[in-house]
mmCIF file of C-alpha atoms in Angstrom:
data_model
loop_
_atom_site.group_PDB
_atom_site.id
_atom_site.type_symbol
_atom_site.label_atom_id
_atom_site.label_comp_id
_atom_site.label_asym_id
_atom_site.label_seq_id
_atom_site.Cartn_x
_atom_site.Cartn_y
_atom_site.Cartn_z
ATOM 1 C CA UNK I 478 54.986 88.300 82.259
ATOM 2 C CA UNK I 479 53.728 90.864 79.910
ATOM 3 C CA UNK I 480 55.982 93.330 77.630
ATOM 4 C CA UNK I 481 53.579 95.958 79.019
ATOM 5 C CA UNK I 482 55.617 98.106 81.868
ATOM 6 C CA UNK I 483 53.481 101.290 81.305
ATOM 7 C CA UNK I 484 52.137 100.877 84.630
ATOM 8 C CA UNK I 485 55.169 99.759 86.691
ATOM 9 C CA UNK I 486 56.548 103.151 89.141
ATOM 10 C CA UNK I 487 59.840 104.531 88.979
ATOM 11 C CA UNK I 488 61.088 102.332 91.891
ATOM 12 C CA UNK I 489 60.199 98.967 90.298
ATOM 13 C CA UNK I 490 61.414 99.698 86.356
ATOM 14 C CA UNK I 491 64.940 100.768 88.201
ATOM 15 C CA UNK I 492 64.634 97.272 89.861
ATOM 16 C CA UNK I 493 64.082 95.584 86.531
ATOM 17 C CA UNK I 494 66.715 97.209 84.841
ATOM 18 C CA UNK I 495 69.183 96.475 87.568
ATOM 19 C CA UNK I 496 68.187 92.480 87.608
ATOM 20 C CA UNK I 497 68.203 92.648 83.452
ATOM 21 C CA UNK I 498 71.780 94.148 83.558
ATOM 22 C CA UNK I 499 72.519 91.820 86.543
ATOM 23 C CA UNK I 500 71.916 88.768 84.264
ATOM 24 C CA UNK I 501 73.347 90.037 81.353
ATOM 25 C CA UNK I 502 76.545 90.606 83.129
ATOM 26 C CA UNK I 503 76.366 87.009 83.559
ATOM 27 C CA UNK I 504 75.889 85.576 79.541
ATOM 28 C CA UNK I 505 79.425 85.916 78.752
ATOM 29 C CA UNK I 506 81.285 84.485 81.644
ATOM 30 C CA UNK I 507 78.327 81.444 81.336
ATOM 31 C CA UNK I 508 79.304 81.448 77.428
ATOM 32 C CA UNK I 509 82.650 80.852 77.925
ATOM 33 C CA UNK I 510 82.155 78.616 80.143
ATOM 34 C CA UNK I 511 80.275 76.433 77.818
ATOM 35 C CA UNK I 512 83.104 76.578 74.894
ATOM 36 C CA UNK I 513 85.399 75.285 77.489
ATOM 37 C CA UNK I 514 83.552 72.586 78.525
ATOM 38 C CA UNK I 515 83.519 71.655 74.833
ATOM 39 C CA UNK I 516 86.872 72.145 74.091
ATOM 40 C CA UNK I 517 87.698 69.828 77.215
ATOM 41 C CA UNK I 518 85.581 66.766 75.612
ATOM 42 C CA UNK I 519 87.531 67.227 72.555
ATOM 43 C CA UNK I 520 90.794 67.480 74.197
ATOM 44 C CA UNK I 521 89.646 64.356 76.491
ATOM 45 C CA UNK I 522 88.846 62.225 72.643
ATOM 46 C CA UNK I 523 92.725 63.643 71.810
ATOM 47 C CA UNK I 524 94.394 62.367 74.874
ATOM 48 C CA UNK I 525 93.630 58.688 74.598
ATOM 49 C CA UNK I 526 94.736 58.757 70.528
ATOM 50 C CA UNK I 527 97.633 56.882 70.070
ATOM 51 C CA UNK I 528 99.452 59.992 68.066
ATOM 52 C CA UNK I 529 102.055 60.447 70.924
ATOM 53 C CA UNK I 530 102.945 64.068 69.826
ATOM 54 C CA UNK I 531 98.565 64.930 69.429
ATOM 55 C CA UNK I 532 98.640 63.378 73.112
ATOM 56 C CA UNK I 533 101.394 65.716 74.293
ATOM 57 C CA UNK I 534 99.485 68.939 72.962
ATOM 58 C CA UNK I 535 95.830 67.613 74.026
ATOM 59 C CA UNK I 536 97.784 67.526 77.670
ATOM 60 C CA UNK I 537 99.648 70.969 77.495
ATOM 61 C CA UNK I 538 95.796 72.157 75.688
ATOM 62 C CA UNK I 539 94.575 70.871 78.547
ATOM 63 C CA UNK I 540 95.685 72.420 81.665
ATOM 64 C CA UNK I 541 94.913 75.667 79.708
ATOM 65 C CA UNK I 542 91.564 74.861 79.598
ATOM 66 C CA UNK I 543 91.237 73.809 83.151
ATOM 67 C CA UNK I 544 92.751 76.916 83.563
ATOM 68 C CA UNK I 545 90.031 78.917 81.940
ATOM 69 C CA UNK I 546 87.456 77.158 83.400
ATOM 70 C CA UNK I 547 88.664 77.993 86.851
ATOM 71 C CA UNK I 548 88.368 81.749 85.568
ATOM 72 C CA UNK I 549 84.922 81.518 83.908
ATOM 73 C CA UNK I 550 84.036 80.302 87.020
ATOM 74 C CA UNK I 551 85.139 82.638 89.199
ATOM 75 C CA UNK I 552 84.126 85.109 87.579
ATOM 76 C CA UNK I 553 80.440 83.783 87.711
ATOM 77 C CA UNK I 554 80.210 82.885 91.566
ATOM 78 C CA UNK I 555 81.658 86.590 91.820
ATOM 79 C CA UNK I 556 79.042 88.263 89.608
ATOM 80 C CA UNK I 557 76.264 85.735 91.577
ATOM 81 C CA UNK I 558 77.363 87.046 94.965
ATOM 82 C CA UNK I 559 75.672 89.592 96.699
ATOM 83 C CA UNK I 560 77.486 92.806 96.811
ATOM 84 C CA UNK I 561 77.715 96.310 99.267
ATOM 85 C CA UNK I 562 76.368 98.662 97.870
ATOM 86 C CA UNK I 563 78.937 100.921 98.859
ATOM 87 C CA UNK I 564 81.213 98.942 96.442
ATOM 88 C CA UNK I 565 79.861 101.299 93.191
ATOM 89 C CA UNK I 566 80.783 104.129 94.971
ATOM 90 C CA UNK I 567 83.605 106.946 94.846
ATOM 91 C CA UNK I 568 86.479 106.503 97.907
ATOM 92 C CA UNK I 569 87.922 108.360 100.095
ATOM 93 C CA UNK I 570 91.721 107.490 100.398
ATOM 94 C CA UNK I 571 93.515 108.645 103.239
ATOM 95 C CA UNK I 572 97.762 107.882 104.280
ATOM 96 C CA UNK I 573 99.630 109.204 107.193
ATOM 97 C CA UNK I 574 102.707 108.432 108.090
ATOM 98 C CA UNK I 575 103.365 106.455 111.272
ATOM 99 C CA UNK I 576 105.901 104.724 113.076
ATOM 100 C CA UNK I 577 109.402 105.470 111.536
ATOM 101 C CA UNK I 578 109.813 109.194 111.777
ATOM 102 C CA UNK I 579 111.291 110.565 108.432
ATOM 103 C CA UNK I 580 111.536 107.169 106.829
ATOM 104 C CA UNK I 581 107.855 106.595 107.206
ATOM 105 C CA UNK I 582 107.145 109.941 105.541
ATOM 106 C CA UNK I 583 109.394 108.856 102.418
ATOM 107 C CA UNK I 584 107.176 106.043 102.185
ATOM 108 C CA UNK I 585 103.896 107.639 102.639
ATOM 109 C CA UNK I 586 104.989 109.681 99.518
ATOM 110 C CA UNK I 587 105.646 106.697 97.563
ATOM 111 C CA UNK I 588 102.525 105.054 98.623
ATOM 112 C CA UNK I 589 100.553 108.197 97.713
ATOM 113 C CA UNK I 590 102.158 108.069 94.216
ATOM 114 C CA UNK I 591 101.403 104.506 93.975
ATOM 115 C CA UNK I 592 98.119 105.180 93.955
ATOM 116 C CA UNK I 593 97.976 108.355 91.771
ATOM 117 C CA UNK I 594 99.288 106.366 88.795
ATOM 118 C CA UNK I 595 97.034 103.535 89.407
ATOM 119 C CA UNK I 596 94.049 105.360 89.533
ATOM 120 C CA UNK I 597 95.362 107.536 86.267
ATOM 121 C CA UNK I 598 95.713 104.260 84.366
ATOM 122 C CA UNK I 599 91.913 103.204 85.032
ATOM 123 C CA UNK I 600 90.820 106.417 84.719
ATOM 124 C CA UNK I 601 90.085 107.571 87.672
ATOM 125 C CA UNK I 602 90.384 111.354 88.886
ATOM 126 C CA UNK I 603 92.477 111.180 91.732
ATOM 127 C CA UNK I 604 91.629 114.793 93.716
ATOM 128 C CA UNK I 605 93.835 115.778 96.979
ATOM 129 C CA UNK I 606 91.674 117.135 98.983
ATOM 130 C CA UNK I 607 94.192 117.794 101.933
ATOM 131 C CA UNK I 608 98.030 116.952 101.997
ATOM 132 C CA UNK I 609 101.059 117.609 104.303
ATOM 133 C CA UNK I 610 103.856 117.315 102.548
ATOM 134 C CA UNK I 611 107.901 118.577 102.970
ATOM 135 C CA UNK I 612 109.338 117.753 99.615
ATOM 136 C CA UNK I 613 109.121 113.882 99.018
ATOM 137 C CA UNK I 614 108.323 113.666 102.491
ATOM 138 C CA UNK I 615 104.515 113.346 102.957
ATOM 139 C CA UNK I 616 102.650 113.207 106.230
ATOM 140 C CA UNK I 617 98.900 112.849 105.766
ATOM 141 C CA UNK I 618 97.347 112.956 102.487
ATOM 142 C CA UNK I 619 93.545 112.859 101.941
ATOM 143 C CA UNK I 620 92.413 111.965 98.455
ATOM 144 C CA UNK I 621 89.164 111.914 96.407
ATOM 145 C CA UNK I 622 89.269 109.092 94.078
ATOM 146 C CA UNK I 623 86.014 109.335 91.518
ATOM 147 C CA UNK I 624 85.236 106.880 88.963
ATOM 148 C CA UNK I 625 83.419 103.629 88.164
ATOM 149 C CA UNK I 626 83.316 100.788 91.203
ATOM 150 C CA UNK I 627 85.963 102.124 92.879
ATOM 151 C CA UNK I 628 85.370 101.405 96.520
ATOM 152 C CA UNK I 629 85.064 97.971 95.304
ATOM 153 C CA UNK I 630 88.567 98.006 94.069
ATOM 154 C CA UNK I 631 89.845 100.112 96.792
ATOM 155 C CA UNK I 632 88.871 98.490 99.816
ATOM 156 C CA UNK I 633 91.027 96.299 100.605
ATOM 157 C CA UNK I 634 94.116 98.771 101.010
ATOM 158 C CA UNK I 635 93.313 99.471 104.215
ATOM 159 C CA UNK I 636 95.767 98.641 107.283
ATOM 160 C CA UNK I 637 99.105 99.421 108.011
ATOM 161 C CA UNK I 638 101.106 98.730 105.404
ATOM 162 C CA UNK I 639 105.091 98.128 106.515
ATOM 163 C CA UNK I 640 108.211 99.079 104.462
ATOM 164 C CA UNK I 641 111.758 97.107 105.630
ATOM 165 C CA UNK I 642 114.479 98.968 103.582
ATOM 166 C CA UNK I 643 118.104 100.633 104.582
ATOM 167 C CA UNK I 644 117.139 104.761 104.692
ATOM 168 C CA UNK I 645 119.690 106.063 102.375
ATOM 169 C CA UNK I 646 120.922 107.857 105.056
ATOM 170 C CA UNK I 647 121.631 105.174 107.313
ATOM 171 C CA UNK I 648 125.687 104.546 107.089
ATOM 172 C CA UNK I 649 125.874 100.938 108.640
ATOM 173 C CA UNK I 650 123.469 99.432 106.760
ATOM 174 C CA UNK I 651 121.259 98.311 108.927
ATOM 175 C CA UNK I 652 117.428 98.131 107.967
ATOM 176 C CA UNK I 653 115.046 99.993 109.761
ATOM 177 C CA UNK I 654 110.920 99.018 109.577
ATOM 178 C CA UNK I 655 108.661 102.042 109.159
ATOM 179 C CA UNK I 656 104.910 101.983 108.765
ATOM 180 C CA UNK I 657 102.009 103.915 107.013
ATOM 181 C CA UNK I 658 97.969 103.373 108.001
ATOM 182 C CA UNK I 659 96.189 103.076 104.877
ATOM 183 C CA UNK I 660 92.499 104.051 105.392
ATOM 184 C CA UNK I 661 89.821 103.625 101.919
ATOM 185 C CA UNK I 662 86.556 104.936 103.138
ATOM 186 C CA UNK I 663 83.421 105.123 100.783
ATOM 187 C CA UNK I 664 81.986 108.668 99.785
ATOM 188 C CA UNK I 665 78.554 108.823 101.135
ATOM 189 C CA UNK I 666 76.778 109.894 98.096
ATOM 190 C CA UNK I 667 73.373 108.839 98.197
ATOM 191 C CA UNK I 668 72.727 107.793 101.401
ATOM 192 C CA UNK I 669 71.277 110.137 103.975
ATOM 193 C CA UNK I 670 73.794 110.945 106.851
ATOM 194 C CA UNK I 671 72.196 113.303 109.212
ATOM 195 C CA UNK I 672 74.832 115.575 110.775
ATOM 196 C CA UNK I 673 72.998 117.960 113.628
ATOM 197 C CA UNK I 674 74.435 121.781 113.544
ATOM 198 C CA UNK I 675 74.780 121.151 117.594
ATOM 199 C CA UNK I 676 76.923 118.175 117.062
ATOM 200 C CA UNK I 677 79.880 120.539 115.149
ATOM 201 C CA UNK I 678 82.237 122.287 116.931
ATOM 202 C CA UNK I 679 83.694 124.469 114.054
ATOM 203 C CA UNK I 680 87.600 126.414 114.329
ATOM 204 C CA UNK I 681 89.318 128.544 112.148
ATOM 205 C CA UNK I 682 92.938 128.636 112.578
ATOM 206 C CA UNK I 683 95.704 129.958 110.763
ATOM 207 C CA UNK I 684 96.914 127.208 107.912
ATOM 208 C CA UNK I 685 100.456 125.989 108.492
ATOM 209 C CA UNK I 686 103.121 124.522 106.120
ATOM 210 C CA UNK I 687 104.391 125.672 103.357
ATOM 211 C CA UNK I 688 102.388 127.584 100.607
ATOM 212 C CA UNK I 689 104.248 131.122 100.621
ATOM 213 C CA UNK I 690 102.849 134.350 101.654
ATOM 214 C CA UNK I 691 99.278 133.188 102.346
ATOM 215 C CA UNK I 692 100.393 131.035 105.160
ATOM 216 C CA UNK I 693 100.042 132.282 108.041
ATOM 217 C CA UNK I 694 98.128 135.456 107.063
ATOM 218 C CA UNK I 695 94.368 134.828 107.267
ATOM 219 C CA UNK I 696 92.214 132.286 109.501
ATOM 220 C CA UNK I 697 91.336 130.097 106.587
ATOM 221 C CA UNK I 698 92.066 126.695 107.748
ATOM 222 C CA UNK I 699 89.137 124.507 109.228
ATOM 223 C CA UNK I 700 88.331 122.290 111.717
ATOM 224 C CA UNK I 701 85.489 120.305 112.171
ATOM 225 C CA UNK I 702 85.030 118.013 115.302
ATOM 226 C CA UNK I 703 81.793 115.469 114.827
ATOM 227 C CA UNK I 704 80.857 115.815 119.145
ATOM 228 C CA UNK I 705 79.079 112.598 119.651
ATOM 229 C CA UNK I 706 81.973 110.471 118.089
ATOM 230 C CA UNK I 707 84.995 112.676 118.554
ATOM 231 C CA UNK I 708 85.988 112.898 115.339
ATOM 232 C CA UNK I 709 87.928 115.849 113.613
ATOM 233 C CA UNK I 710 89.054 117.233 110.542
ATOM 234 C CA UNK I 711 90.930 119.569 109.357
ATOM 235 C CA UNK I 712 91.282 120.866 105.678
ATOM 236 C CA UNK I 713 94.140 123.953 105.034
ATOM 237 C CA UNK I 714 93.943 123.089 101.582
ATOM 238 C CA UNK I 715 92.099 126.081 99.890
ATOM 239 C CA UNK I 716 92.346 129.408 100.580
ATOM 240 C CA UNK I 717 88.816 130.058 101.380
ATOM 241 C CA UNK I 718 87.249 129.100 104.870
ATOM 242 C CA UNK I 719 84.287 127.945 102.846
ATOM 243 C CA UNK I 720 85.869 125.548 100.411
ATOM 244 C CA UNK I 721 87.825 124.144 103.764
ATOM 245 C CA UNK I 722 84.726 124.221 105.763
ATOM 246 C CA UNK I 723 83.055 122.019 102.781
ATOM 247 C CA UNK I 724 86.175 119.727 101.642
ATOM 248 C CA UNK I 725 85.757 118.973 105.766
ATOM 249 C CA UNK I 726 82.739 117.811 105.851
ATOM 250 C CA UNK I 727 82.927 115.562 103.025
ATOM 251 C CA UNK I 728 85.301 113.975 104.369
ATOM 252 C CA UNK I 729 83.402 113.759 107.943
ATOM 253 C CA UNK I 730 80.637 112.662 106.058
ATOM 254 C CA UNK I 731 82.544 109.574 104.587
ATOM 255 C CA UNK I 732 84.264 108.710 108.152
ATOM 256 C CA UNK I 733 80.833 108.297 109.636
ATOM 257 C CA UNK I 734 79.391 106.610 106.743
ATOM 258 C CA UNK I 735 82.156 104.347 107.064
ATOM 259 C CA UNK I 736 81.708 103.944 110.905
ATOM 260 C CA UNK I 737 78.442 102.801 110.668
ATOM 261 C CA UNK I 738 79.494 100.606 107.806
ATOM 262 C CA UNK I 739 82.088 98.443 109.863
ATOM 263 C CA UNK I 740 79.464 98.350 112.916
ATOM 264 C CA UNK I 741 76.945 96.545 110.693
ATOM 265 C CA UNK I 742 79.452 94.638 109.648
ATOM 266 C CA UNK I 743 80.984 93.303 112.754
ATOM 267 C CA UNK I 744 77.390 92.795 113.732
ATOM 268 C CA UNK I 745 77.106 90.342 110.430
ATOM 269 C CA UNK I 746 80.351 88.461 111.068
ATOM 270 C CA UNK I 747 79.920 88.178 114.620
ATOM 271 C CA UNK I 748 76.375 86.590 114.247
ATOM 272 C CA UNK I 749 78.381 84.229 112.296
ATOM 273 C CA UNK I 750 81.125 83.616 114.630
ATOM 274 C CA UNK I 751 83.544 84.337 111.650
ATOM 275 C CA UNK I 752 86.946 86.217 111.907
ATOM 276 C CA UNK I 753 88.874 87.729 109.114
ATOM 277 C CA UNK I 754 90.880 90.510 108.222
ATOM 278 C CA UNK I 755 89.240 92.811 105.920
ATOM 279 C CA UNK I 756 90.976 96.301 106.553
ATOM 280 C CA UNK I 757 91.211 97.048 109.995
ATOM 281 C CA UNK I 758 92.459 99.982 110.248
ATOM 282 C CA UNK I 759 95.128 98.540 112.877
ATOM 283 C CA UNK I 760 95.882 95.049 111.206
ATOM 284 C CA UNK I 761 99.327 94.774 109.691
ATOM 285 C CA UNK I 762 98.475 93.608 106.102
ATOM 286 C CA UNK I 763 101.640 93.951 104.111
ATOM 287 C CA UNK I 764 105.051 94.406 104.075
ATOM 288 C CA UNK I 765 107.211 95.530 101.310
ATOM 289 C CA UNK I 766 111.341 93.914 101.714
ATOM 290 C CA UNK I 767 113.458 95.872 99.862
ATOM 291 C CA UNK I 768 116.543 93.595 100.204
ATOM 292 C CA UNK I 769 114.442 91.029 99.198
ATOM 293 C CA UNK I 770 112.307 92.624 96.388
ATOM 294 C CA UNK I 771 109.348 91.273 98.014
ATOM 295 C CA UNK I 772 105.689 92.005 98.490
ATOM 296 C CA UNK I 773 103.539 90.478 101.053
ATOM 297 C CA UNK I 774 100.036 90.452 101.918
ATOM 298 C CA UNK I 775 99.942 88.903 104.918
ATOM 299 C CA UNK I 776 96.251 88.264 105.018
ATOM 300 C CA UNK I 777 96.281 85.828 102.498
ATOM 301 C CA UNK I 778 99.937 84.875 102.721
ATOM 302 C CA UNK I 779 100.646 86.037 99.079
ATOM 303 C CA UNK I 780 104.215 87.149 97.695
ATOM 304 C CA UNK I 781 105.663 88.771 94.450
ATOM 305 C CA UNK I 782 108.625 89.927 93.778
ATOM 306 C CA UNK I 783 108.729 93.027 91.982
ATOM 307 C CA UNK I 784 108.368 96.171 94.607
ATOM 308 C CA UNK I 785 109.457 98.666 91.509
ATOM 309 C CA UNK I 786 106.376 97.485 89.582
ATOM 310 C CA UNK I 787 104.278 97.670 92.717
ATOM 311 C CA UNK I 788 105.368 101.112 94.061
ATOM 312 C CA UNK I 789 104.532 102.080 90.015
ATOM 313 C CA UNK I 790 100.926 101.157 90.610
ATOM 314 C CA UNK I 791 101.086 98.529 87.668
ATOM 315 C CA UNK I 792 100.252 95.021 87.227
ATOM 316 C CA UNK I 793 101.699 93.565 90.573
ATOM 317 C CA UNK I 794 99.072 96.052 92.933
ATOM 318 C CA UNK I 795 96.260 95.126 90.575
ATOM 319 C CA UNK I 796 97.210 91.246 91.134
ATOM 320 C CA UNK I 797 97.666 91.595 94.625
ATOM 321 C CA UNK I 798 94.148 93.293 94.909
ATOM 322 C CA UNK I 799 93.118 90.323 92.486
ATOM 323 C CA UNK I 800 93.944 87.411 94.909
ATOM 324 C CA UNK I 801 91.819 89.220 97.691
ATOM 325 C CA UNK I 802 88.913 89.815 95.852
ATOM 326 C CA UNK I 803 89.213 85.675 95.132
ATOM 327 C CA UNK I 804 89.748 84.849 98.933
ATOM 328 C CA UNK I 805 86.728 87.475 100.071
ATOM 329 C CA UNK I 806 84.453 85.930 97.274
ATOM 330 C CA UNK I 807 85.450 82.659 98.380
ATOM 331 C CA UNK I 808 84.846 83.385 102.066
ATOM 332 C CA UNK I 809 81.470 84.881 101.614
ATOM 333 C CA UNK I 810 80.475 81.563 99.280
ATOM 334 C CA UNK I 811 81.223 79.724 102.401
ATOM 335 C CA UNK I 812 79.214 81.761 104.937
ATOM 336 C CA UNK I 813 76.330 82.189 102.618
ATOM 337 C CA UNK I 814 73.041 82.072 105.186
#
């Protein structure tokens, strides 16, 4: 191939330049890789010396190594596999409260927090674009979260995730089991969505909730209902019908964007005959024990035990989302066509 691209179209350079950063994304995994291979035949030479206490660190070296290598790895088969598209793009995060009355609410707020402060630590803008909220108490909250990959990171939250904790105001102590639907949905930006005018049904209404004098006063709320599918939104979170009317279809935008998404891809699994939970919206997929400190995802049968560091959006959510990534990566390995 010639260094000439003078006469290559837009399309084609931005095809090159994606493959060229695609590989290069792969040197320093492969790199790594390499010195650990090395450092494995050396520590393989230090086992079999007769030192006994060189033996003992060549073995404790070792499993480090292995370790490592596992990682490199990993890290290379996920970087090799192919990925949706959808994956690079911003997320639509929506929570609502479900089974559990008040309870539920509590810990739709705490979920909703959870993921403020772990978007805020990767640097992520973390928008609300609608929330219903009494106090701590939160009903339904509908976030935009904008930044790099973040679908990608994102998508696995959704389910119902399932909280088993005394309410504080529950005198016999007895535990009670509330739930929350998660649902991530990617922001269709860049792909074509055609939404007919004669497929809305558009209402104003009065907004409700609290918010002081302007509740209640002027028709600004907004509801839009998508006909053919049957699904609605409504956004009360600005004061003007536009900004409702637009933060509503957005968000209708990304639902059927989504819809189509999971249709495709229940077409691809099926073809393969292969079942596995990967955010149904209805799946139970964890649990968080409070008498037991405990945090389950029960789609790959994974537990810590920290729920304060999880509910803080730290390192325990980020390892959590970790271990999925490795079981989806793996899974697609094994159902490459």
């Amino acid at each position: 191939m010639s260094g000439d691209v003078s006469g290559l179209g837009r399309e084609e350079m931005a095809r090159l330049s994606k493959e060229l950063s695609d590989a290069g994304m792969l040197v320093d995994p492969y790199t790594r890789l390499l010195q650990h291979y090395d450092e494995l035949v050396e520590l393989q030479q230090m086992i079999v010396s007769k030192d006994k206490s060189l033996h003992e660190m060549a073995q404790e070296e070792k499993k480090e190594t292995l370790e490592a290598i596992a990682e490199c790895e990993r890290e290379i088969i996920s970087k090799l596999l192919p990925r949706d598209t959808a994956e690079k793009a911003n997320a639509i995060l929506e929570l609502r409260a479900g089974t559990g009355g008040d309870e539920a609410s509590l810990f739709c707020g705490e979920l909703t927090s959870m993921y403020q402060r772990f978007c805020q630590a990767r640097g992520w803008k973390f928008n609300k674009m609608s929330f219903s909220e009494d106090g701590d108490r939160v009903r339904e909250a509908v976030i935009e979260v904008s930044g790099h990959n973040v679908f990608g990171v994102l998508m696995f939250e959704s389910g119902t995730h399932r909280v088993q904790r005394v309410p504080a105001t529950e005198g016999q102590g007895r535990i009670h089991t509330s739930t929350v639907t998660v649902a991530v949905l990617p922001e269709a930006v860049d792909v074509h969505i055609e939404i007919k005018e004669s497929d809305l049904r558009i209402e104003c209404c009065r907004a409700s909730g609290a918010g002081g004098q302007h509740v209640n006063t002027t028709d600004s709320a907004v509801r839009v209902t998508h006909i053919p599918t049957g699904i609605s939104v409504e956004n009360q979170q600005e004061r003007s019908q536009i900004q409702n009317r637009e933060k509503a279809m957005k968000i209708l935008r990304a639902r059927l964007y989504d819809m189509e998404r999971q249709r495709l891809e229940r077409e691809r699994r099926a073809s393969r005959n292969k079942l596995i939970g990967t955010g149904d919206r209805s799946e139970k997929i964890r649990t968080y024990n409070f008498a037991q400190n405990r945090v389950t995802d029960h789609r790959i049968n994974f537990s810590l035990y920290d729920i304060e560091g999880m509910l803080n959006g730290s390192e325990p959510l980020q390892n959590i989302i970790d271990q999925l990534r490795i079981q989806h990566d793996l899974d697609e390995l094994a159902n490459l066509d």
